[in-house]
CSV table of C-alpha atoms in Angstrom, one decimal:
chain,number,residue,atom,x,y,z
A,152,UNK,CA,33.3,-2.0,4.6
A,153,UNK,CA,30.7,0.6,3.8
A,154,UNK,CA,32.7,2.8,1.4
A,155,UNK,CA,29.4,4.5,0.3
A,156,UNK,CA,28.4,5.3,3.9
A,157,UNK,CA,25.0,3.8,3.3
A,158,UNK,CA,24.6,3.1,7.0
A,159,UNK,CA,25.6,6.6,7.9
A,160,UNK,CA,25.1,10.1,6.3
A,161,UNK,CA,27.1,12.5,4.1
A,162,UNK,CA,25.8,15.8,5.1
A,163,UNK,CA,29.2,16.6,6.7
A,164,UNK,CA,30.6,16.8,3.1
A,165,UNK,CA,28.4,19.8,2.4
A,166,UNK,CA,29.6,22.2,5.1
A,167,UNK,CA,28.8,25.4,3.2
A,168,UNK,CA,25.1,24.3,3.0
A,169,UNK,CA,25.2,23.4,6.6
A,170,UNK,CA,26.8,26.7,7.6
A,171,UNK,CA,24.1,28.5,5.8
A,172,UNK,CA,21.4,26.6,7.6
A,173,UNK,CA,23.2,27.3,10.9
A,174,UNK,CA,23.0,31.0,10.1
A,175,UNK,CA,19.6,31.3,8.6
A,176,UNK,CA,17.7,28.2,9.8
A,177,UNK,CA,17.0,27.2,6.1
A,178,UNK,CA,18.6,26.0,3.0
A,179,UNK,CA,17.9,24.5,-0.4
A,180,UNK,CA,18.0,20.7,-0.7
A,181,UNK,CA,21.1,18.8,-1.6
A,182,UNK,CA,19.2,15.6,-2.4
A,183,UNK,CA,15.8,14.9,-3.8
A,184,UNK,CA,13.8,11.6,-4.2
A,185,UNK,CA,11.7,11.6,-7.3
A,186,UNK,CA,9.0,9.1,-8.3
A,187,UNK,CA,8.8,9.0,-12.1
A,188,UNK,CA,5.8,6.6,-12.0
A,189,UNK,CA,3.1,5.9,-9.4
A,190,UNK,CA,2.3,2.4,-10.6
A,191,UNK,CA,4.2,-0.8,-9.9
A,192,UNK,CA,4.4,-4.2,-11.5
A,193,UNK,CA,4.9,-5.9,-8.1
A,194,UNK,CA,3.3,-5.7,-4.7
A,195,UNK,CA,6.0,-6.4,-2.2
A,196,UNK,CA,4.7,-7.5,1.2
A,197,UNK,CA,6.8,-4.9,3.0
A,198,UNK,CA,5.9,-2.0,0.7
A,199,UNK,CA,6.0,1.2,2.9
A,200,UNK,CA,4.0,3.3,0.3
A,201,UNK,CA,1.2,0.9,-0.4
A,202,UNK,CA,-1.2,3.6,1.0
A,203,UNK,CA,-0.4,5.6,-2.1
A,204,UNK,CA,-2.4,2.9,-4.0
A,205,UNK,CA,0.0,2.6,-7.0
A,206,UNK,CA,-1.7,5.4,-9.0
A,207,UNK,CA,-1.3,5.1,-12.7
A,208,UNK,CA,0.4,8.4,-13.2
A,209,UNK,CA,3.7,9.6,-14.5
A,210,UNK,CA,5.7,12.8,-14.4
A,211,UNK,CA,5.1,15.1,-17.4
A,212,UNK,CA,8.5,15.4,-19.1
A,213,UNK,CA,7.5,18.7,-20.8
A,214,UNK,CA,7.4,20.3,-17.4
A,215,UNK,CA,9.8,18.1,-15.5
A,216,UNK,CA,12.8,18.7,-17.8
A,217,UNK,CA,12.8,22.5,-17.4
A,218,UNK,CA,12.4,22.0,-13.7
A,219,UNK,CA,15.6,20.0,-13.6
A,220,UNK,CA,17.6,23.1,-14.6
A,221,UNK,CA,15.9,25.0,-11.8
A,222,UNK,CA,16.8,22.3,-9.3
A,223,UNK,CA,20.5,22.4,-10.4
A,224,UNK,CA,20.6,26.2,-10.3
A,225,UNK,CA,19.3,26.2,-6.8
A,226,UNK,CA,22.0,23.8,-5.6
A,227,UNK,CA,20.5,20.4,-5.9
A,228,UNK,CA,23.3,17.8,-6.1
A,229,UNK,CA,21.6,14.5,-6.5
A,230,UNK,CA,18.3,12.8,-7.4
A,231,UNK,CA,17.3,9.2,-6.5
A,232,UNK,CA,14.6,7.9,-8.8
A,233,UNK,CA,12.5,5.5,-6.8
A,234,UNK,CA,9.4,6.7,-5.1
A,235,UNK,CA,5.9,5.1,-4.8
A,236,UNK,CA,6.2,3.1,-8.0
A,237,UNK,CA,8.6,1.4,-10.3
A,238,UNK,CA,10.7,4.0,-12.2
A,239,UNK,CA,11.1,1.9,-15.4
A,240,UNK,CA,7.3,2.1,-15.9
A,241,UNK,CA,7.8,5.6,-17.1
A,242,UNK,CA,8.0,5.4,-20.9
A,243,UNK,CA,10.7,8.1,-21.1
A,244,UNK,CA,12.7,7.1,-18.0
A,245,UNK,CA,15.9,6.7,-19.8
A,246,UNK,CA,15.6,10.2,-21.2
A,247,UNK,CA,14.8,11.5,-17.8
A,248,UNK,CA,18.0,9.9,-16.4
A,249,UNK,CA,20.2,11.4,-19.2
A,250,UNK,CA,18.6,14.8,-18.9
A,251,UNK,CA,19.2,14.8,-15.1
A,252,UNK,CA,22.9,14.1,-15.6
A,253,UNK,CA,23.1,16.7,-18.3
A,254,UNK,CA,21.6,19.3,-16.0
A,255,UNK,CA,24.5,18.6,-13.6
A,256,UNK,CA,22.7,16.5,-11.1
A,257,UNK,CA,24.0,13.1,-9.9
A,258,UNK,CA,21.6,10.2,-10.5
A,259,UNK,CA,20.8,7.1,-8.4
A,260,UNK,CA,18.1,4.6,-9.2
A,261,UNK,CA,16.3,2.2,-6.9
A,262,UNK,CA,14.3,-0.4,-8.9
A,263,UNK,CA,13.1,-4.0,-8.8
A,264,UNK,CA,14.9,-4.3,-12.2
A,265,UNK,CA,12.4,-6.8,-13.6
A,266,UNK,CA,11.6,-4.2,-16.3
A,267,UNK,CA,15.1,-2.9,-16.8
A,268,UNK,CA,16.1,-4.3,-20.3
A,269,UNK,CA,19.6,-4.5,-21.7
A,270,UNK,CA,18.7,-1.6,-24.0
A,271,UNK,CA,17.8,0.4,-20.8
A,272,UNK,CA,21.1,-0.3,-19.2
A,273,UNK,CA,23.0,0.6,-22.4
A,274,UNK,CA,21.3,3.9,-22.6
A,275,UNK,CA,21.6,5.1,-19.0
A,276,UNK,CA,24.7,3.3,-17.5
A,277,UNK,CA,27.0,6.3,-18.1
A,278,UNK,CA,24.6,8.8,-16.6
A,279,UNK,CA,24.1,7.1,-13.2
A,280,UNK,CA,26.2,7.0,-10.1
A,281,UNK,CA,24.5,3.9,-8.9
A,282,UNK,CA,21.7,1.4,-9.5
A,283,UNK,CA,20.3,-0.4,-6.5
A,284,UNK,CA,18.1,-3.4,-7.1
A,285,UNK,CA,15.5,-4.3,-4.5
A,286,UNK,CA,15.7,-8.1,-4.6
A,287,UNK,CA,14.5,-9.7,-1.4
A,288,UNK,CA,15.2,-13.4,-1.8
A,289,UNK,CA,17.8,-15.8,-3.1
A,290,UNK,CA,15.4,-18.2,-4.8
A,291,UNK,CA,12.5,-17.8,-7.2
A,292,UNK,CA,9.8,-19.2,-4.9
A,293,UNK,CA,10.7,-17.0,-2.0
A,294,UNK,CA,11.1,-14.0,-4.3
A,295,UNK,CA,7.6,-14.6,-5.7
A,296,UNK,CA,6.1,-14.8,-2.2
A,297,UNK,CA,7.7,-11.6,-1.0
A,298,UNK,CA,7.4,-9.5,-4.2
A,299,UNK,CA,4.0,-11.0,-4.9
A,300,UNK,CA,4.7,-11.7,-8.5
A,301,UNK,CA,5.4,-14.6,-10.9
A,302,UNK,CA,8.5,-16.8,-10.1
A,303,UNK,CA,9.7,-16.0,-13.6
A,304,UNK,CA,10.3,-12.4,-12.4
A,305,UNK,CA,13.3,-13.7,-10.4
A,306,UNK,CA,15.2,-15.2,-13.3
A,307,UNK,CA,14.4,-12.2,-15.5
A,308,UNK,CA,15.6,-9.8,-12.8
A,309,UNK,CA,18.9,-11.8,-12.5
A,310,UNK,CA,19.4,-11.6,-16.2
A,311,UNK,CA,18.7,-7.9,-16.3
A,312,UNK,CA,21.2,-7.3,-13.5
A,313,UNK,CA,23.8,-9.4,-15.3
A,314,UNK,CA,23.2,-7.4,-18.5
A,315,UNK,CA,23.6,-4.1,-16.5
A,316,UNK,CA,27.0,-5.3,-15.2
A,317,UNK,CA,28.1,-6.3,-18.7
A,318,UNK,CA,27.1,-2.9,-20.0
A,319,UNK,CA,29.0,-1.2,-17.2
A,320,UNK,CA,32.1,-3.0,-18.1
A,321,UNK,CA,31.8,-2.6,-21.9
A,322,UNK,CA,31.2,1.1,-21.5
A,323,UNK,CA,33.8,1.6,-18.8
A,324,UNK,CA,31.2,3.1,-16.6
A,325,UNK,CA,32.0,3.9,-13.0
A,326,UNK,CA,28.4,3.2,-11.9
A,327,UNK,CA,28.0,1.1,-8.8
A,328,UNK,CA,25.5,-1.8,-9.2
A,329,UNK,CA,24.2,-3.1,-5.9
A,330,UNK,CA,21.5,-5.3,-4.5
A,331,UNK,CA,19.3,-4.6,-1.5
A,332,UNK,CA,17.5,-6.9,0.7
A,333,UNK,CA,15.0,-5.9,3.5
A,334,UNK,CA,15.7,-8.6,6.1
A,335,UNK,CA,12.5,-10.5,6.9
A,336,UNK,CA,11.6,-13.8,8.5
A,337,UNK,CA,10.8,-15.2,5.1
A,338,UNK,CA,14.2,-14.4,3.5
A,339,UNK,CA,16.6,-14.6,6.5
A,340,UNK,CA,17.9,-18.0,5.5
A,341,UNK,CA,18.5,-16.8,1.9
A,342,UNK,CA,20.6,-13.7,2.6
A,343,UNK,CA,23.9,-15.6,2.2
A,344,UNK,CA,22.6,-17.2,-1.0
A,345,UNK,CA,21.7,-13.8,-2.4
A,346,UNK,CA,25.2,-12.5,-1.4
A,347,UNK,CA,26.9,-15.3,-3.3
A,348,UNK,CA,24.7,-14.7,-6.3
A,349,UNK,CA,25.6,-11.0,-6.2
A,350,UNK,CA,29.3,-11.8,-6.2
A,351,UNK,CA,28.9,-14.2,-9.1
A,352,UNK,CA,27.0,-11.6,-11.2
A,353,UNK,CA,29.7,-9.0,-10.6
A,354,UNK,CA,27.7,-6.6,-8.5
A,355,UNK,CA,29.5,-4.2,-6.3
A,356,UNK,CA,27.6,-4.7,-3.0
A,357,UNK,CA,24.6,-6.1,-1.2
A,358,UNK,CA,22.8,-4.1,1.4
A,359,UNK,CA,21.0,-5.9,4.2
A,360,UNK,CA,18.7,-3.4,5.8
A,361,UNK,CA,16.0,-3.7,8.5
A,362,UNK,CA,12.3,-3.3,7.9
A,363,UNK,CA,10.8,0.0,9.0
A,364,UNK,CA,7.1,0.3,9.7
A,365,UNK,CA,5.6,3.3,7.9
A,366,UNK,CA,2.8,4.7,10.1
A,367,UNK,CA,0.5,5.1,7.0
A,368,UNK,CA,1.2,1.6,5.6
A,369,UNK,CA,-1.7,-0.7,5.0
A,370,UNK,CA,0.5,-3.7,5.7
A,371,UNK,CA,1.4,-4.4,9.3
A,372,UNK,CA,2.6,-8.0,9.3
A,373,UNK,CA,6.1,-7.0,10.2
A,374,UNK,CA,5.3,-4.4,12.8
A,375,UNK,CA,6.7,-6.4,15.7
A,376,UNK,CA,9.9,-7.5,13.9
A,377,UNK,CA,13.2,-7.2,15.8
A,378,UNK,CA,16.8,-7.7,14.9
A,379,UNK,CA,18.5,-8.9,18.0
A,380,UNK,CA,19.6,-12.2,16.7
A,381,UNK,CA,21.6,-11.2,13.6
A,382,UNK,CA,25.3,-11.5,14.7
A,383,UNK,CA,25.8,-15.0,13.2
A,384,UNK,CA,24.2,-14.0,9.9
A,385,UNK,CA,26.4,-10.9,9.7
A,386,UNK,CA,29.5,-13.1,10.1
A,387,UNK,CA,28.3,-15.6,7.4
A,388,UNK,CA,27.7,-12.7,5.0
A,389,UNK,CA,31.2,-11.3,5.7
A,390,UNK,CA,32.6,-14.6,4.4
A,391,UNK,CA,31.0,-14.0,1.1
A,392,UNK,CA,32.9,-10.8,0.4
A,393,UNK,CA,35.6,-10.5,-2.3
A,394,UNK,CA,37.9,-7.7,-3.2
A,395,UNK,CA,35.2,-6.4,-5.6
A,396,UNK,CA,32.0,-7.4,-3.8
A,397,UNK,CA,31.1,-6.1,-0.3
A,398,UNK,CA,28.1,-6.7,2.0
A,399,UNK,CA,26.8,-3.7,3.8
A,400,UNK,CA,25.0,-5.1,6.9
A,401,UNK,CA,23.2,-2.1,8.4
A,402,UNK,CA,23.8,-3.0,12.0
A,403,UNK,CA,23.7,0.6,13.3
A,404,UNK,CA,20.3,1.1,11.7
A,405,UNK,CA,19.0,-2.2,13.2
A,406,UNK,CA,20.2,-1.1,16.6
A,407,UNK,CA,17.8,1.9,16.4
A,408,UNK,CA,14.9,-0.5,16.9
A,409,UNK,CA,16.0,-0.9,20.5
A,410,UNK,CA,16.7,2.7,21.3
A,411,UNK,CA,14.1,4.5,23.5
A,412,UNK,CA,15.5,7.9,22.7
A,413,UNK,CA,16.1,9.2,19.2
A,414,UNK,CA,18.8,11.6,20.4
A,415,UNK,CA,17.0,14.7,19.2
A,416,UNK,CA,13.9,16.6,20.2
A,417,UNK,CA,12.7,17.9,16.8
A,418,UNK,CA,13.2,17.3,13.1
A,419,UNK,CA,15.7,19.8,11.6
A,420,UNK,CA,16.7,17.9,8.4
A,421,UNK,CA,13.8,18.8,6.1
A,422,UNK,CA,15.6,21.7,4.4
A,423,UNK,CA,18.3,19.4,3.0
A,424,UNK,CA,16.0,17.1,1.0
A,425,UNK,CA,12.6,16.8,-0.5
A,426,UNK,CA,10.3,14.3,-2.2
A,427,UNK,CA,8.6,14.7,-5.6
A,428,UNK,CA,5.7,12.3,-6.3
A,429,UNK,CA,4.6,11.0,-9.7
A,430,UNK,CA,1.9,13.8,-9.8
A,431,UNK,CA,4.4,16.6,-9.6
A,432,UNK,CA,3.7,17.3,-5.9
A,433,UNK,CA,6.7,18.4,-3.8
A,434,UNK,CA,6.6,17.1,-0.2
A,435,UNK,CA,8.7,17.8,2.9
A,436,UNK,CA,8.6,14.3,4.3
A,437,UNK,CA,7.9,10.9,2.7
A,438,UNK,CA,6.3,9.7,5.9
A,439,UNK,CA,3.6,12.3,5.6
A,440,UNK,CA,2.8,12.0,1.9
A,441,UNK,CA,-0.7,13.2,1.1
A,442,UNK,CA,-0.8,15.1,4.5
A,443,UNK,CA,-1.4,18.7,3.5
A,444,UNK,CA,0.7,20.0,6.4
A,445,UNK,CA,3.8,18.7,4.5
A,446,UNK,CA,2.8,19.7,1.0
A,447,UNK,CA,4.9,22.5,-0.5
A,448,UNK,CA,3.3,22.9,-3.9
A,449,UNK,CA,3.2,21.3,-7.4
A,450,UNK,CA,5.9,21.8,-10.1
A,451,UNK,CA,3.1,21.9,-12.8
A,452,UNK,CA,1.7,25.1,-11.2
A,453,UNK,CA,4.8,26.9,-9.9
A,454,UNK,CA,8.5,27.2,-10.4
A,455,UNK,CA,10.8,25.5,-7.9
A,456,UNK,CA,11.9,28.8,-6.4
A,457,UNK,CA,8.3,29.9,-6.0
A,458,UNK,CA,7.5,26.6,-4.2
A,459,UNK,CA,10.6,26.5,-2.0
A,460,UNK,CA,10.5,30.2,-0.9
A,461,UNK,CA,6.7,30.3,-0.8
A,462,UNK,CA,4.3,30.9,2.1
A,463,UNK,CA,3.0,27.3,2.0
A,464,UNK,CA,6.4,25.8,2.6
A,465,UNK,CA,7.2,28.4,5.3
A,466,UNK,CA,3.9,27.4,7.1
A,467,UNK,CA,4.9,23.8,6.9
A,468,UNK,CA,8.3,24.4,8.3
A,469,UNK,CA,6.8,26.4,11.2
A,470,UNK,CA,4.6,23.4,12.0
A,471,UNK,CA,7.5,21.0,12.0
A,472,UNK,CA,9.5,23.3,14.2
A,473,UNK,CA,6.8,24.1,16.8
A,474,UNK,CA,4.2,21.4,16.7
A,475,UNK,CA,5.4,18.1,15.2
A,476,UNK,CA,5.6,15.3,17.6
A,477,UNK,CA,8.6,13.2,16.4
A,478,UNK,CA,7.7,10.3,18.7
A,479,UNK,CA,5.1,9.5,16.1
A,480,UNK,CA,7.6,9.5,13.3
A,481,UNK,CA,8.9,6.4,11.5
A,482,UNK,CA,11.7,4.5,13.2
A,483,UNK,CA,14.8,4.7,10.9
A,484,UNK,CA,13.5,7.6,8.9
A,485,UNK,CA,15.7,8.4,6.0
A,486,UNK,CA,16.7,11.6,7.8
A,487,UNK,CA,17.3,10.1,11.2
A,488,UNK,CA,21.2,10.1,11.2
A,489,UNK,CA,21.2,13.7,9.7
A,490,UNK,CA,18.9,14.8,12.4
A,491,UNK,CA,21.3,13.4,15.0
A,492,UNK,CA,24.2,15.2,13.3
A,493,UNK,CA,22.4,18.5,13.2
A,494,UNK,CA,21.1,18.2,16.7
A,495,UNK,CA,24.7,17.7,17.9
A,496,UNK,CA,25.8,20.9,16.0
A,497,UNK,CA,23.0,23.0,17.5
A,498,UNK,CA,23.4,21.5,21.1
A,499,UNK,CA,27.1,20.7,21.4
A,500,UNK,CA,28.5,19.0,24.5
A,501,UNK,CA,30.7,20.8,27.0
A,502,UNK,CA,34.4,21.4,26.3
A,503,UNK,CA,34.1,21.4,22.5
A,504,UNK,CA,37.2,23.6,22.2
A,505,UNK,CA,39.3,20.7,23.4
A,506,UNK,CA,39.5,19.0,20.0
């Protein structure tokens, strides 16, 4: 059971924003992905953003914190801290999380958790909606092979997750603590082992998701991967579930690999989200990071309103609407299901009044 709708979308719960978009063709984002730090302490074999080269840069808190208030005033509802690096490499990341929640914005974190100490969990657990740990194996040797790190990182990560669960319980936090595995040939046989481990640790869920080749990625070793033979694994994973632990096997997303037609002719989802990199640059699409056609501006140089309502962003949106070839876009783009939803609203089938 996917009670968080991870394998779907939730734009239908924001109808006023959708109605505004239907009327004007534009809107302010509901969701933003933010990269606190550009560097990473691991080098996962499947890393989609390896082309960003793990730059040693971090968001400037003296500018970012005031921008948080601007984001909230403009209607931003949530921020996921992840991005091209490991969030906990930012020396003031805990403060960043707390400040975001205090600004009225929900917080989610995607992390490898190897740097997430007990003190970190203690300081942020009441300010987050969820923490999702990227852990792509059930044993230390396989973990080290995929994450390209020391085997000791695996045990450290397990300990840090366990500590986070304990902090959640001791502070009576409602935060969901989950695991995420990108299903690869190397870890296929360890998915069930990881699920059992997650249940033992007291996690809320494990997400099993497909790999998605980023067109700009340096790594291409999984480009030809397919997910046709996964039914037996899905059943085995189902058996590991308990009343408090669920496995979210992203079957619908895996099926997209075999679809010849995306179901829509153009990308219409960009107004509802954005990406802020560790250098303060605001982008329209994470697939086109460092492509000037998708660059909106920099929060160090302009206010959020100036960027979002500016000429540069308008030019980018015009390009997406009139020139972007979505056949070149990433399969299973983060906005894929939202695009399907918006396309259906704009191009409804016959007889829609017969509800």
